[in-house]
Short mmCIF file of C-alpha atoms in Angstrom, two decimals:
data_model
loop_
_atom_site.label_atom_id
_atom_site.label_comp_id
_atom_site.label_asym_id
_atom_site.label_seq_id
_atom_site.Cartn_x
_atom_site.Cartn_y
_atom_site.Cartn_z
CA UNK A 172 -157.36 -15.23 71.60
CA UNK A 173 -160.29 -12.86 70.18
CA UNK A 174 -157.73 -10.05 70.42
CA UNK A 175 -154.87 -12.60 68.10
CA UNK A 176 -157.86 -13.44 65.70
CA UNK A 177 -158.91 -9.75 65.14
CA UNK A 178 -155.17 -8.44 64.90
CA UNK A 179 -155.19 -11.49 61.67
CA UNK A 180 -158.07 -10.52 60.53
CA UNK A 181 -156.94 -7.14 60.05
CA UNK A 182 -153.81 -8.14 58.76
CA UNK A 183 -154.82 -10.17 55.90
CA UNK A 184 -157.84 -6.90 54.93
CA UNK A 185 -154.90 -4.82 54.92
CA UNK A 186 -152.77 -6.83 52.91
CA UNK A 187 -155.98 -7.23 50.44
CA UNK A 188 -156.81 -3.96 50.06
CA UNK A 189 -153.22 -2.88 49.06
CA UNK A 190 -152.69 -5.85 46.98
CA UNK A 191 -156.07 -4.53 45.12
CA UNK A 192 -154.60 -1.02 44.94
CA UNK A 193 -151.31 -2.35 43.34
CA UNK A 194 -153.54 -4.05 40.55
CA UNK A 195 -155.15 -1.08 40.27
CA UNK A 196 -151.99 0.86 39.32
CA UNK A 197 -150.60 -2.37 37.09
CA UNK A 198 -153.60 -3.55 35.38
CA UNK A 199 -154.61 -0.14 33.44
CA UNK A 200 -150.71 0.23 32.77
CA UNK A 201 -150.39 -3.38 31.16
CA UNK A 202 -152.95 -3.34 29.48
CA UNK A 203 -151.92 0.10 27.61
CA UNK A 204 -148.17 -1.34 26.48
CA UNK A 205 -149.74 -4.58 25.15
CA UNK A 206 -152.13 -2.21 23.43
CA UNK A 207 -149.15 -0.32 21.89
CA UNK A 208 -147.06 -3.51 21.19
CA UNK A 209 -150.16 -4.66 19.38
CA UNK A 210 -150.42 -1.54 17.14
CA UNK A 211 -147.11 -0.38 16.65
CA UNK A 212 -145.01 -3.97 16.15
CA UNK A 213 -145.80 -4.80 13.00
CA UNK A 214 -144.82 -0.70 11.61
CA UNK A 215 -141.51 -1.06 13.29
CA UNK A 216 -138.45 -1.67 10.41
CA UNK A 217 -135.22 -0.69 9.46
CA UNK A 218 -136.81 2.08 6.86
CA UNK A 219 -138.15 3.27 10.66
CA UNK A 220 -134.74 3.75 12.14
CA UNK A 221 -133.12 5.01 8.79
CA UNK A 222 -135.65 7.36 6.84
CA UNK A 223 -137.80 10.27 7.40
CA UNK A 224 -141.30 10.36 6.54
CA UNK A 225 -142.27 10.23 3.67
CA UNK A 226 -144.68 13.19 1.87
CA UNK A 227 -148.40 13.19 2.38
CA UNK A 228 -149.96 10.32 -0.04
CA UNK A 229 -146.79 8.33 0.12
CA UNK A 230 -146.47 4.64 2.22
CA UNK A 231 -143.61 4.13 4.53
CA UNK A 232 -140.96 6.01 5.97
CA UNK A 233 -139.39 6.71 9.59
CA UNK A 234 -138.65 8.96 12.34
CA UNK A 235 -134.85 9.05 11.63
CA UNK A 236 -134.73 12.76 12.08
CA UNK A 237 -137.23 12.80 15.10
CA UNK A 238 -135.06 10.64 16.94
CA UNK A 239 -131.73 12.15 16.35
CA UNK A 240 -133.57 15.36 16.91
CA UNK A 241 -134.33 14.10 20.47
CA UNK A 242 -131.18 12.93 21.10
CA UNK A 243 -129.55 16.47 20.08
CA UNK A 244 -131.99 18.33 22.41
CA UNK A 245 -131.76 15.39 25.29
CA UNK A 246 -128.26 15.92 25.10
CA UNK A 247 -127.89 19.73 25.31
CA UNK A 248 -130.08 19.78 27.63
CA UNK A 249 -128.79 17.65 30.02
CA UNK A 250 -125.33 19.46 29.15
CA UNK A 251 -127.24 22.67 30.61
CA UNK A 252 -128.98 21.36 33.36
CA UNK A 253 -126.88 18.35 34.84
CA UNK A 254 -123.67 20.63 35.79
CA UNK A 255 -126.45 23.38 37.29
CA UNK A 256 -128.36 20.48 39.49
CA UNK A 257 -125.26 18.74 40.84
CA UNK A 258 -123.44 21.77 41.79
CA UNK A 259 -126.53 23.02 43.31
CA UNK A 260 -126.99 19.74 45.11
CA UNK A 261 -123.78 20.06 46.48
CA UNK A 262 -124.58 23.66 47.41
CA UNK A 263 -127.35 22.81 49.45
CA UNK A 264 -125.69 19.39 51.16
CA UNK A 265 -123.02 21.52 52.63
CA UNK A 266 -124.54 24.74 53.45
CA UNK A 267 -128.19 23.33 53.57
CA UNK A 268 -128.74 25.05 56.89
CA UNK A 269 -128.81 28.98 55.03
CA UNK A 270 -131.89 30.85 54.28
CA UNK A 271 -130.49 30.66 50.76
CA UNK A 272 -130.54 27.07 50.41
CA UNK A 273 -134.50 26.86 52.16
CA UNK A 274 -135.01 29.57 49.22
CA UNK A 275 -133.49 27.28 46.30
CA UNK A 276 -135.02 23.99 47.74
CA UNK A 277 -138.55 25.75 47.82
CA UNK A 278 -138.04 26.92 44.17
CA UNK A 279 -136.66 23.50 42.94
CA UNK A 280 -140.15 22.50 44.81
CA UNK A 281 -142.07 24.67 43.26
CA UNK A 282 -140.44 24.27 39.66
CA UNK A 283 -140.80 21.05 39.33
CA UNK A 284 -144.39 20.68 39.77
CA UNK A 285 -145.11 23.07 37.25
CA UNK A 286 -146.87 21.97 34.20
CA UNK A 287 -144.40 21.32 31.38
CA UNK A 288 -146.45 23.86 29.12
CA UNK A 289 -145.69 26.52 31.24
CA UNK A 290 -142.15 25.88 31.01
CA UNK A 291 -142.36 26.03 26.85
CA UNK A 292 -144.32 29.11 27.17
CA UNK A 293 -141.22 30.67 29.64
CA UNK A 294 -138.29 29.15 26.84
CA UNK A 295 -140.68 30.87 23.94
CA UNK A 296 -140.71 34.30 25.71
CA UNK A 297 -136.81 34.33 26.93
CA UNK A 298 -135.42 32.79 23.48
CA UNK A 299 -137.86 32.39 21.03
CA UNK A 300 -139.07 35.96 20.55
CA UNK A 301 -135.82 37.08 21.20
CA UNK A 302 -134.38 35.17 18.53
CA UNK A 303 -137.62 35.38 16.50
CA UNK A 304 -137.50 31.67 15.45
CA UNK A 305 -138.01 28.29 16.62
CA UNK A 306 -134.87 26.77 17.71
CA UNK A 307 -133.45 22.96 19.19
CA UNK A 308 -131.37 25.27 21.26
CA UNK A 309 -134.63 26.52 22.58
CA UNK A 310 -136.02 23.56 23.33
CA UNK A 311 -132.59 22.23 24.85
CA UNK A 312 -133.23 24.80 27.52
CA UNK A 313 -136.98 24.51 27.97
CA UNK A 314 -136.03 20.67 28.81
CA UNK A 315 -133.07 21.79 31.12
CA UNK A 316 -135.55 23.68 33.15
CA UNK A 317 -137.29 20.79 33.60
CA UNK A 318 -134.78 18.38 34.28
CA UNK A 319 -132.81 20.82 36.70
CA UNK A 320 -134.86 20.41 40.14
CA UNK A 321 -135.08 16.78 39.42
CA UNK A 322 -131.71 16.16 39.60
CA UNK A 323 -130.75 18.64 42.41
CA UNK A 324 -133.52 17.31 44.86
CA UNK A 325 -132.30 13.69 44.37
CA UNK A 326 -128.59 14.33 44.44
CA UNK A 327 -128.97 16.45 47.23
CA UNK A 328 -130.52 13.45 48.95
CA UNK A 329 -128.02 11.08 48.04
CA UNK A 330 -125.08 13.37 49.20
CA UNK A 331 -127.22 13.53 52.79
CA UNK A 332 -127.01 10.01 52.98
CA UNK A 333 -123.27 9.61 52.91
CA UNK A 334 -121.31 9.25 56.28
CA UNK A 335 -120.49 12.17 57.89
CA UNK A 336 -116.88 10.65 58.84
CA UNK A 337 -115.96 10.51 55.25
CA UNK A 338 -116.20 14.75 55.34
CA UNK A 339 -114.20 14.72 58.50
CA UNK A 340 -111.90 12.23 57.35
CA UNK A 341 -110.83 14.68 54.53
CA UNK A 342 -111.09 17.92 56.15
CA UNK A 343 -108.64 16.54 58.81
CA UNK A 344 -106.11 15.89 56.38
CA UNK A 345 -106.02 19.07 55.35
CA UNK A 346 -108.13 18.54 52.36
CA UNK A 347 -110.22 21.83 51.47
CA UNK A 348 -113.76 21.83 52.03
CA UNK A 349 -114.41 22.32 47.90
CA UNK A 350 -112.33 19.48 47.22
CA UNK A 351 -113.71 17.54 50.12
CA UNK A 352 -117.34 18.16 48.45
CA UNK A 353 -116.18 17.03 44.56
CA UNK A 354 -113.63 14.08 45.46
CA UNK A 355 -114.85 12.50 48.30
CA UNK A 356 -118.57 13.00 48.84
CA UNK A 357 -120.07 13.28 45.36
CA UNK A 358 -118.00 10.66 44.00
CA UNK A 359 -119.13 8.50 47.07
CA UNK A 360 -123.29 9.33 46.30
CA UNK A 361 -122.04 8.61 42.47
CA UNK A 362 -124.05 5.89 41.81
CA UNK A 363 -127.12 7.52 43.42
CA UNK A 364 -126.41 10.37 41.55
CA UNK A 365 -127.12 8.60 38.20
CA UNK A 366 -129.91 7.04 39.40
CA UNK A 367 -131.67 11.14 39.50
CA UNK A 368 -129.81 11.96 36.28
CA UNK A 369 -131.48 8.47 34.19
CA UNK A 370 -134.95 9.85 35.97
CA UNK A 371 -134.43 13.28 34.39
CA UNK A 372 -133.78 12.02 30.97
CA UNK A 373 -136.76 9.32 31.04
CA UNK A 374 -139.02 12.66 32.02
CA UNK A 375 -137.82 14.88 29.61
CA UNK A 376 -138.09 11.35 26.66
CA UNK A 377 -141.33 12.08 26.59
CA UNK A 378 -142.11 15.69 26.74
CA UNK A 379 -144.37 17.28 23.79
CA UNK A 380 -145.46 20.50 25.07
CA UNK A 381 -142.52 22.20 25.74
CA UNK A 382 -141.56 21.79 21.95
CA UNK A 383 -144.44 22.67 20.87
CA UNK A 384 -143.34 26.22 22.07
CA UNK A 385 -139.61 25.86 21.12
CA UNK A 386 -138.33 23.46 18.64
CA UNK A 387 -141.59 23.41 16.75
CA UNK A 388 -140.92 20.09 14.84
CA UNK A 389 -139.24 19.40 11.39
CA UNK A 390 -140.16 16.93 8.37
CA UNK A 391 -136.84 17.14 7.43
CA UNK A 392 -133.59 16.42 8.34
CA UNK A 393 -131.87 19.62 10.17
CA UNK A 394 -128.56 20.19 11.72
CA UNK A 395 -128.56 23.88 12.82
CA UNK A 396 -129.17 24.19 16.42
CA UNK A 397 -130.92 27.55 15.88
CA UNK A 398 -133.25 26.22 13.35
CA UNK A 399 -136.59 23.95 13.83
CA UNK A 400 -135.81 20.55 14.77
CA UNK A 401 -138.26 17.24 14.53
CA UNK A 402 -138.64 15.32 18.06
CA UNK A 403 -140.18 11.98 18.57
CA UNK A 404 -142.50 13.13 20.38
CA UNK A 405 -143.74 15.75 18.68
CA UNK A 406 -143.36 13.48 15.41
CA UNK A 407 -145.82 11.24 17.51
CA UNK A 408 -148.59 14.34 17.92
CA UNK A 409 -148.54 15.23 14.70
CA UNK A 410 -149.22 11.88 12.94
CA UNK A 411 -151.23 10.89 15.52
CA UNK A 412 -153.85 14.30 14.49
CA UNK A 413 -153.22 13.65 10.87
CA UNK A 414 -156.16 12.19 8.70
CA UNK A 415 -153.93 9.85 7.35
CA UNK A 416 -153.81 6.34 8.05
CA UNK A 417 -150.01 5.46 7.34
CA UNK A 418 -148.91 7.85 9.80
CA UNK A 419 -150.94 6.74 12.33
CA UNK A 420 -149.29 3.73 11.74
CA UNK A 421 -145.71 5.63 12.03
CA UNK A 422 -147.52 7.41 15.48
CA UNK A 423 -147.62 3.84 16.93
CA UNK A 424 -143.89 2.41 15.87
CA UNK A 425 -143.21 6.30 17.71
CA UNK A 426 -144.76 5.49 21.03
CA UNK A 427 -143.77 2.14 20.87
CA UNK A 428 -140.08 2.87 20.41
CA UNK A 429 -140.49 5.99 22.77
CA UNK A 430 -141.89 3.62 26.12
CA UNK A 431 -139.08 0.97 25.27
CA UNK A 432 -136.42 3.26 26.19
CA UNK A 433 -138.19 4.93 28.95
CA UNK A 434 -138.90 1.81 30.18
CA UNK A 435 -135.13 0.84 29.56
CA UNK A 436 -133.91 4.24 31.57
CA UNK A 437 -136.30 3.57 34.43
CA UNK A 438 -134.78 0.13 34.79
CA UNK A 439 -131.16 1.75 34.34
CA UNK A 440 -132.25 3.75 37.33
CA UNK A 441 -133.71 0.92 39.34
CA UNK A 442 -130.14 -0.76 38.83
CA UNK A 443 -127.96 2.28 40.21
CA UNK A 444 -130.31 2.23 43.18
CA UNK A 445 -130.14 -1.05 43.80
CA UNK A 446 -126.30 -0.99 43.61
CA UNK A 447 -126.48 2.31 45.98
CA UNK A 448 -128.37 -0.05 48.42
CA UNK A 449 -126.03 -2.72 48.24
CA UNK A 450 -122.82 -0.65 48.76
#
């Protein structure tokens, strides 16, 4: 009976402590998005979705151009890196046994705990000083770099996880083995796949430094992909520096917009897993 009543015992201390530790984690992180819900709500508007900012002395304005900025670099970049982490994935699913694929795996390791700086400082010295300007195209790549062994490491693990039989199924019928890989077992990890790409793009949302290197940042509206281009996030850093107290109130509307829809890509993510799970 002791031995029942100390196994409890240590059950329910157990169960405290990591009920405590899950506060931990969920109490500091509520309490900062109320904190930006308080401050940037009332600044959001239309004039925020539709206008840039306005000059220095003036009231109101947007981030129009920081957020299609972000989209045009989000979207080049993941035109660069998606195709380069899911063929790689399915490199290393069916030949993960080389001393090639160890190689790439310990690199994708290895890149993607690298500081984000360090990645803007590598796109400034391959592209930048080459081209001897700030770019978008430049920080398209600087956020493919970063998005890359994100998306091989979890396809690669969602290609591992589907049946074996499907592989021989194929082969067996004659199917080539390059075939087998594209039609039958990535389309089969296809919803897990998503899952890593929505991760990528909710990491890369967010990410200052690189630009800081590479696109630079623009007040104005810009369309040339070799030219400086404005990015939420950087729009965010600047205002949020600046002595003035209108565009601190634009810096708040920024990160309150910019959580929403990393929020609403983590819980796009959550979804495909869940359907991966279910299936």
């Amino acid at each position: 009976m002791k031995s029942v009543a100390l196994r409890k015992t240590t059950s329910m201390a157990m169960t405290g402590l990591m009920l405590a530790a899950a506060l931990a984690v969920l109490v500091p992180l509520i309490f900062i998005f109320v904190h930006i819900v308080k401050m940037g709500l009332s600044s959001i508007s239309i004039d925020f979705f539709t206008q840039i900012p306005k000059p220095t002395g003036e009231t109101g304005g947007g981030m129009a151009n920081g957020m299609a900025g972000s989209a045009v670099m989000i979207g080049m970049a993941s035109i660069i890196g998606l195709p380069v982490g899911i063929f790689g994935a399915v490199y290393l699913a069916e030949f993960g046994g080389s001393r090639i694929s160890t190689t790439i795996r310990f690199a994708a390791d290895v890149l993607a705990g690298i500081p984000s700086i360090i990645t803007g400082m590598v796109a400034y010295t391959l592209l930048v000083v080459p081209m001897k300007g700030f770019s978008a195209l430049a920080g398209a790549v600087a956020l493919a770099m970063i998005m890359i062994p994100i998306i091989l490491r979890t396809t690669e693990e969602q290609l591992k996880m589907v049946p074996g039989t499907l592989r021989e199924a194929s082969l067996a019928l004659g199917v080539p083995l390059w075939r087998t890989s594209i039609k039958v077992t990535l389309r089969s990890a296809m919803t897990g796949v998503m899952t890593g790409v929505l991760l990528a793009i909710a990491r890369v949302a967010g990410e200052t430094a690189p630009l800081l290197f590479t696109a630079l940042g623009n007040q104005f509206w810009s369309n040339k992909l070799t030219s400086p281009m404005a990015a939420m996030p950087l729009q965010i850093f600047n205002f949020a520096i600046s002595p003035y107290e209108d565009w601190h109130r634009l810096a708040w509307a920024g990160a309150l917009v910019l959580v929403t829809i990393m929020f609403a890509l983590s819980l796009s993510a959550r979804y495909f897993g869940r359907s991966r799970q279910k299936n």
